[in-house]
Coordinates of C-alpha atoms in Angstrom, one line a residue:
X1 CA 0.0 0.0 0.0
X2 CA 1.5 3.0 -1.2
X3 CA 0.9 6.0 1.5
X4 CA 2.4 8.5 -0.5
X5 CA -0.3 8.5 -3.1
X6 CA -3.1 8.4 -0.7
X7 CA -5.3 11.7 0.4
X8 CA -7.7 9.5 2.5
X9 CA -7.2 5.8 4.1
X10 CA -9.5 3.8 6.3
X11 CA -8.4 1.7 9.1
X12 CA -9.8 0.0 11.8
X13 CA -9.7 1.4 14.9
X14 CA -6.2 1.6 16.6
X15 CA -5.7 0.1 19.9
X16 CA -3.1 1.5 22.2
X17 CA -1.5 -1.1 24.2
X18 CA 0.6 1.2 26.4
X19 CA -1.0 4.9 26.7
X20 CA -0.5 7.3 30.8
X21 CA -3.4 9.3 31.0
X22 CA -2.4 10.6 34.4
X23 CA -4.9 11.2 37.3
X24 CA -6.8 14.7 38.6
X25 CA -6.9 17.5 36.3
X26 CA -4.4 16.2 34.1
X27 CA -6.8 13.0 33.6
X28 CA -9.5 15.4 32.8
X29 CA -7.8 17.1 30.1
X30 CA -6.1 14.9 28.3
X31 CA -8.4 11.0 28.5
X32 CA -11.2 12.8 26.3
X33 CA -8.9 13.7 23.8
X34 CA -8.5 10.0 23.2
X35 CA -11.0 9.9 20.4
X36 CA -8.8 11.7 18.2
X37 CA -6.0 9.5 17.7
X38 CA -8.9 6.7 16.4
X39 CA -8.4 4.5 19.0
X40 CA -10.7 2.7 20.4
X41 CA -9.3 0.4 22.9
X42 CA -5.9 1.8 25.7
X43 CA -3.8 -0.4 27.9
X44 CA -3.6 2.1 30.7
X45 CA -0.1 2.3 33.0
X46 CA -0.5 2.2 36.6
X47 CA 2.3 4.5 37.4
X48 CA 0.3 7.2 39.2
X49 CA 1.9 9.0 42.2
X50 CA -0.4 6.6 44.4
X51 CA 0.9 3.7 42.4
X52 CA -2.1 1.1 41.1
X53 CA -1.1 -2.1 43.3
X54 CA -4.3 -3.6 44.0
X55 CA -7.4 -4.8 41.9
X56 CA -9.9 -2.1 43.9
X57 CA -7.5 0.7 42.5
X58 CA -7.4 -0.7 39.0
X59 CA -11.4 -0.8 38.9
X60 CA -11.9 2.7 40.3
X61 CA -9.8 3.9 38.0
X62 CA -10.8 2.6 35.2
X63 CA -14.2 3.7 35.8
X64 CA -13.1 7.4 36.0
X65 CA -11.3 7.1 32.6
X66 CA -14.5 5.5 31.3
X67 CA -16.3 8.3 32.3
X68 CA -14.4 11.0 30.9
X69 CA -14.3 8.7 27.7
X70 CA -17.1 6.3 27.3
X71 CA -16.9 4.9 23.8
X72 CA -13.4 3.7 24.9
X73 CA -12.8 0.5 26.1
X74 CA -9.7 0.9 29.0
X75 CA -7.8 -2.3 29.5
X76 CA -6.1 -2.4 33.2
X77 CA -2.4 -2.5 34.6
X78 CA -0.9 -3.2 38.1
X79 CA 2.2 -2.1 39.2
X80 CA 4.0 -4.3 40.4
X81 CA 5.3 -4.0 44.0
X82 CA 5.7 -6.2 47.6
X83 CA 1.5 -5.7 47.5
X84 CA 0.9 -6.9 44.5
X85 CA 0.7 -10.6 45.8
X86 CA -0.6 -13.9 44.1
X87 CA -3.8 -13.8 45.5
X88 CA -4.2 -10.1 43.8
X89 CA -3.2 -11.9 40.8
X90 CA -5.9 -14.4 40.9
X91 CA -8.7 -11.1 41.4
X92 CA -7.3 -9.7 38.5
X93 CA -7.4 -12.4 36.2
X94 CA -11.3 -12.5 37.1
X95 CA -12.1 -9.2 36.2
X96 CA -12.0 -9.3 32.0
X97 CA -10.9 -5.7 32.6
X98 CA -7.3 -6.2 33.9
X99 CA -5.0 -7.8 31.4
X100 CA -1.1 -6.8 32.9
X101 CA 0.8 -6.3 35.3
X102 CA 4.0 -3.5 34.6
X103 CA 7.3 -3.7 36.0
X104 CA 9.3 -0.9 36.1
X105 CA 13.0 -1.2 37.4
X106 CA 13.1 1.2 40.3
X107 CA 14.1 4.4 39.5
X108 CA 14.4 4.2 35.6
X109 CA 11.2 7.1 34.3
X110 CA 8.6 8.8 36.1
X111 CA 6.6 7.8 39.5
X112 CA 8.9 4.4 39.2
X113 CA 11.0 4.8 42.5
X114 CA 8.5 2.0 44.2
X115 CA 9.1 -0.4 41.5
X116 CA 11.7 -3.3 41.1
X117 CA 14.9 -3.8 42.9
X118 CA 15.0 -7.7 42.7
X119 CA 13.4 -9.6 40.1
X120 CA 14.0 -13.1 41.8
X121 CA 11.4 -11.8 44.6
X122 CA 8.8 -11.8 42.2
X123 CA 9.0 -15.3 41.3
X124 CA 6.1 -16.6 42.6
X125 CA 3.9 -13.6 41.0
X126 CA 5.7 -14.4 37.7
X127 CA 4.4 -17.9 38.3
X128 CA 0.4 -16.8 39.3
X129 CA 0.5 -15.0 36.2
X130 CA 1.3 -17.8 33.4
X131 CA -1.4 -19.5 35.1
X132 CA -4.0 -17.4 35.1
X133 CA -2.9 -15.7 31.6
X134 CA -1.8 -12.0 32.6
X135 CA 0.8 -10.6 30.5
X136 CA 4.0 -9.0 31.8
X137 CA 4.6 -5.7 30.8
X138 CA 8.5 -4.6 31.2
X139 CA 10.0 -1.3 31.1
X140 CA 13.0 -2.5 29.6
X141 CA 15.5 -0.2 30.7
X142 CA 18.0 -0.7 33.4
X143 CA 20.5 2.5 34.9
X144 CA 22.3 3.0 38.2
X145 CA 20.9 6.1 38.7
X146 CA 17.6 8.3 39.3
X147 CA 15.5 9.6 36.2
X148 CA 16.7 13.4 37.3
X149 CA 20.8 12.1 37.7
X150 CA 20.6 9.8 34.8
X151 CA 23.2 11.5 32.1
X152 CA 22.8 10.4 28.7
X153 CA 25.1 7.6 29.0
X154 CA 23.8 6.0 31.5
X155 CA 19.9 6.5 29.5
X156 CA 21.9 5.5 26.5
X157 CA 23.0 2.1 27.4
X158 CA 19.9 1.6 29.3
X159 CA 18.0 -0.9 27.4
X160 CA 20.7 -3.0 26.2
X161 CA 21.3 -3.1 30.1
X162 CA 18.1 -4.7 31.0
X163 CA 17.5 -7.2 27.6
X164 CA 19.7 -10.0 29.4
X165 CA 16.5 -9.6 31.8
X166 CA 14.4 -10.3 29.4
X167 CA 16.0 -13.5 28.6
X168 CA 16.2 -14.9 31.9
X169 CA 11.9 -14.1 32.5
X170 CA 11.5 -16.0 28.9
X171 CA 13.9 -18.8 30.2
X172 CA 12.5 -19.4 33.6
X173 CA 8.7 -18.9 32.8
X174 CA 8.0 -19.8 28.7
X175 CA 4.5 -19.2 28.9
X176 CA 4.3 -15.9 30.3
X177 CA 3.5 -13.8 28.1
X178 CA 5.9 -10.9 27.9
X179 CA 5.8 -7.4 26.5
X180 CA 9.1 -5.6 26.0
X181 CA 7.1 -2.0 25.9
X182 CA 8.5 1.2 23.8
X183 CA 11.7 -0.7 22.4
X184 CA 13.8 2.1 20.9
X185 CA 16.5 0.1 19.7
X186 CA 18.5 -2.2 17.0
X187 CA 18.8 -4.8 19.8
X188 CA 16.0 -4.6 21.3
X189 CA 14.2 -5.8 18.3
X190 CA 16.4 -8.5 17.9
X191 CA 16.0 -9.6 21.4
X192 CA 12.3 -10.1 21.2
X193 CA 12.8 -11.9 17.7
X194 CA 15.0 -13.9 19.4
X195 CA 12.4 -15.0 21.7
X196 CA 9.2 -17.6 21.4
X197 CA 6.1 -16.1 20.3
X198 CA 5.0 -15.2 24.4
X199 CA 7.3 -12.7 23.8
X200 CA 6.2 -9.4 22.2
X201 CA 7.2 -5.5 21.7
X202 CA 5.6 -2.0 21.5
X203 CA 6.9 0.9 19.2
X204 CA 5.8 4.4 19.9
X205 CA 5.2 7.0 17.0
X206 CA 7.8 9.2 18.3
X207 CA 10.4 6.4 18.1
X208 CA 9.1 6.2 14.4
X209 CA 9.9 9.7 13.8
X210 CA 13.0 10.8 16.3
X211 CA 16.7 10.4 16.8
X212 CA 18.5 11.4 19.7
X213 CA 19.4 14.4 17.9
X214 CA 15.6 15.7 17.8
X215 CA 15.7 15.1 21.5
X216 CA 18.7 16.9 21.8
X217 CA 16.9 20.0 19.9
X218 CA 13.6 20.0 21.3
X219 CA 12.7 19.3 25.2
X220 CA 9.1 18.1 24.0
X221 CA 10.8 15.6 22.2
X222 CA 13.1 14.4 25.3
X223 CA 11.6 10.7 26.6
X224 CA 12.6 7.7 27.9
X225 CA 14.0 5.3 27.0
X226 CA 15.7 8.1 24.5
X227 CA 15.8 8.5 21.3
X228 CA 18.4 6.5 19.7
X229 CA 20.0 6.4 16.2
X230 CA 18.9 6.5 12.7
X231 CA 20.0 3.3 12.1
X232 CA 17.5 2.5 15.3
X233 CA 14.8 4.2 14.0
X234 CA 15.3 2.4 10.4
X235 CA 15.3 -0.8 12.4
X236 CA 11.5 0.1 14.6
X237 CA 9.9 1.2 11.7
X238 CA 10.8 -2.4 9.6
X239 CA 9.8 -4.2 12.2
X240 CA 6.6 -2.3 12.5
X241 CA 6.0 -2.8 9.3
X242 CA 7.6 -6.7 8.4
X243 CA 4.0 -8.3 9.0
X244 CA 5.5 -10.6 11.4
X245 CA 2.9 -9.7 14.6
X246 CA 6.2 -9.8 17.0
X247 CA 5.8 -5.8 17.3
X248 CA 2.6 -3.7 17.9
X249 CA 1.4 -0.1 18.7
X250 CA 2.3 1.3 21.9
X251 CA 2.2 5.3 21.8
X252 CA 3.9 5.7 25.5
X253 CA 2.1 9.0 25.3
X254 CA 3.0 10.7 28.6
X255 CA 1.7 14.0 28.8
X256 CA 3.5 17.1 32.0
X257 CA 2.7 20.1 32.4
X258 CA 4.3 22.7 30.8
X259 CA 6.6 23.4 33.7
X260 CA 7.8 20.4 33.9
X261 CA 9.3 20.8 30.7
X262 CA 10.4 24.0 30.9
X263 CA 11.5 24.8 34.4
X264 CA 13.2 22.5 35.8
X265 CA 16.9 21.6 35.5
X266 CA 16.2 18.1 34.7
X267 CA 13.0 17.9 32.0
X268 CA 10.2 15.5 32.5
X269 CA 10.6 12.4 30.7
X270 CA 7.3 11.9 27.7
X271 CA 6.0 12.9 24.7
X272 CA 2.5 13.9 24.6
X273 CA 1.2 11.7 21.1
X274 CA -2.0 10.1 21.8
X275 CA -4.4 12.6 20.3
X276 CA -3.0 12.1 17.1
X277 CA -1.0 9.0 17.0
X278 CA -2.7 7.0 14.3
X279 CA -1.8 9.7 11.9
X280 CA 1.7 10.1 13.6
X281 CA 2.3 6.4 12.9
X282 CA 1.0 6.8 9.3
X283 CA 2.8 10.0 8.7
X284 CA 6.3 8.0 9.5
X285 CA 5.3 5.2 7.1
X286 CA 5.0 7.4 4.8
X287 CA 8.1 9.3 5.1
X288 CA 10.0 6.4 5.6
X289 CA 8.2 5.1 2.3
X290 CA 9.5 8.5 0.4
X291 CA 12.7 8.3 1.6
X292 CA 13.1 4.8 0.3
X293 CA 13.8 3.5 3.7
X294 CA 10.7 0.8 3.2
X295 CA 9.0 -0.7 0.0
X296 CA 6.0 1.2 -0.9
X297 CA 4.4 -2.2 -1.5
X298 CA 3.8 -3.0 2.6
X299 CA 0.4 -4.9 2.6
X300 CA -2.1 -3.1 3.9
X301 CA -2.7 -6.5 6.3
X302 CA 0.6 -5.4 7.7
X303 CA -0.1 -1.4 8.6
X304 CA -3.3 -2.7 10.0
X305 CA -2.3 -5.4 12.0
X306 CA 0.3 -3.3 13.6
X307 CA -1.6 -0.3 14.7
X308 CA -4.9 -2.7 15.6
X309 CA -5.1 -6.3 15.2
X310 CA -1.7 -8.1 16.7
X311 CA -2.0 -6.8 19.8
X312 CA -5.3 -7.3 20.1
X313 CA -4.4 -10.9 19.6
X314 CA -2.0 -11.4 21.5
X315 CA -4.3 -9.9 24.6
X316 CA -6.7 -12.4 23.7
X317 CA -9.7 -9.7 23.3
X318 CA -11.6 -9.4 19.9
X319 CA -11.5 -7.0 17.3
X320 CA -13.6 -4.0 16.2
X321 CA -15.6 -6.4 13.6
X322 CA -16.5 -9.1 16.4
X323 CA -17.9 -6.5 19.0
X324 CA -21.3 -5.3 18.2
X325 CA -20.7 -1.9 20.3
X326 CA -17.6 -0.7 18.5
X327 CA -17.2 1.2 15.2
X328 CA -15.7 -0.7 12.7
X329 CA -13.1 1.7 10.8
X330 CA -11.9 5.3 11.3
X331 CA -11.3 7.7 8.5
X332 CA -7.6 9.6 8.3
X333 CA -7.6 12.1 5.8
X334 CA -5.1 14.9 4.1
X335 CA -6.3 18.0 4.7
X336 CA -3.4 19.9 5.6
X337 CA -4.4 20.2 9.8
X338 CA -1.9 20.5 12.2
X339 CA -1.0 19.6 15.4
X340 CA -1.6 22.3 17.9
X341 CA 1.2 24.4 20.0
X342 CA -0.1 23.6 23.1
X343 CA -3.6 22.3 24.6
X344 CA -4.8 23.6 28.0
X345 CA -7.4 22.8 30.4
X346 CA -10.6 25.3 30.0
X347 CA -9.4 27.7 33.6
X348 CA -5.8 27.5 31.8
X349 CA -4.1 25.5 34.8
X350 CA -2.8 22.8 32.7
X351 CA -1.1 23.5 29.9
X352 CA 0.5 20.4 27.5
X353 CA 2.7 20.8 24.8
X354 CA 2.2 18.0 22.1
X355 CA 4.9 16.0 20.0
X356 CA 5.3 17.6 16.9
X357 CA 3.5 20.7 17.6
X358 CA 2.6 23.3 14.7
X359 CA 3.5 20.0 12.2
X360 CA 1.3 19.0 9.7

């Protein structure tokens, strides 16, 4: 399917299998906007400032994002953490509305300094959860230092430091299924090839579209894991397009204030993408296709199953055309609109900057 000779395209509605839409007035501003990005389905992260450790907080929770955005369908996280225990497990896997449990390396990004110190002591979670069918969603990046002291070194290295973890969860339990979330590099994708088909990855638009050099320019653009290299970014956007259904749509859209951008000596980590990140995904096939970087001749079964069908799959929950509630395709069309400079909350409290702001 050639994208460059398109002016309109319809696709099924995108799920997002790894999406922060915050809490409080941050919540409120940005989980309506959902909607515009054509998804109709978000794996929501637990990583609150009250992290989500039990299956009470994951319920309420999801019922204040459904509110805010009721034609959505909000697939639950827990994070995982000494309460997290197997019997929570077992609740969870009872619900039909909580589908992973994330594990973030202590330390590594934002709201993640309760998270994981010792792998080994989760063992017997690990276990609860092949059984009961969960999936294991890993922030795969390791660093001996904060998110605020973290130099770009130690961020650079990061995800290469954590993949022999990945190995050793695929090793000691095969049937867990596995999601190695935002992978943002060359080895990272090989890694998850490497591994049985319980083992998946997520690729963010802005991954699509960035090198380390746009974060370097722009401090909307600075995230985490980083940006890497071109030769990264060539290697995310063929595997997001090779048909394979190892790799599927994650946006990692992680809206902060303004100020937390912009004042402070140490920028918050996260790109804000989600209100527009079907046509942010499309917009990098189809510069990658211009650029010769990909064949213009992807199948369309490939496009779609990346931005909607594999991971719908692999979270064993049905797609638009099975469920009588949900609209079976969303339009995307050229007509020159751009991504705003900013969106703010109607007193003018909050005030988010988007990925790619004033960009077509």
């Amino acid at each position: 399917m050639d994208l460059t000779s398109l002016t309109t395209i319809d696709l099924p509605p995108t799920a997002d299998f790894h999406c922060h839409l915050r809490e409080g007035a941050m919540m409120e501003l940005v989980t309506p906007l959902t909607s515009g990005g054509g998804c109709d389905t978000l794996l929501a992260m637990p990583n609150l400032e009250k992290p989500i450790v039990s299956v009470t907080q994951a319920l309420e929770y999801q019922k204040k994002l459904s509110r805010l955005a009721p034609n959505a369908r909000f697939l639950m996280t827990l994070y995982l953490h000494p309460d997290v225990t197997t019997d929570q497990i077992e609740l969870a896997a009872k619900t039909n509305i909580i589908f992973g449990v994330k594990l973030y390396p202590a330390g590594v990004t934002t709201n993640s300094q309760h998270g994981v110190r010792d792998i080994k002591r989760y063992y017997p979670v690990f276990a609860a959860m092949q059984r009961v069918g969960l999936v294991l969603n890993l922030h795969g990046e390791l660093t001996n230092c904060t998110p605020n002291a973290a130099t770009i070194d130690d961020s650079w290295n990061a995800e290469s430091n954590f993949l022999p973890q990945l190995f050793t969860l695929h090793k000691d339990f095969p049937d867990l299924r596995i999601v190695l979330e935002h992978v943002s590099t060359k080895e990272g994708i090989e890694a998850v090839k490497q591994c049985g088909p319980n083992v998946r990855g997520t690729i963010t638009a802005h991954h699509l579209w960035g090198t380390i050099e746009d974060a370097g320019r722009d401090v909307f653009n600075f995230c985490k894991p980083i940006m890497k290299t071109a030769d990264d970014r060539l290697a995310l956007i063929r595997a997001a397009v090779d048909g394979s259904s190892k790799f599927f749509f994650g946006s990692d859209s992680a809206p902060h204030p303004i100020q937390s951008k912009t004042e402070k000596e140490c920028a918050a980590a996260g790109c804000f993408t989600q209100p527009w990140c079907t046509s942010l995904v499309i917009g990098a096939f189809e510069r990658a296709m211009s650029l010769g970087w990909i064949s213009k001749d992807i199948p369309r079964e490939a496009i779609e199953g990346f931005l909607s069908h594999f991971g719908r799959t692999f979270y064993q929950i049905a797609r638009p055309e099975q469920e009588a509630t949900s609209r079976h395709s969303i339009r995307l069309e050229r007509k020159g609109e751009r991504i705003p400079k900013s969106i703010k909350s109607l007193d003018g409290t909050i005030e988010v900057v988007p990925f790619r702001r004033g960009e077509e």
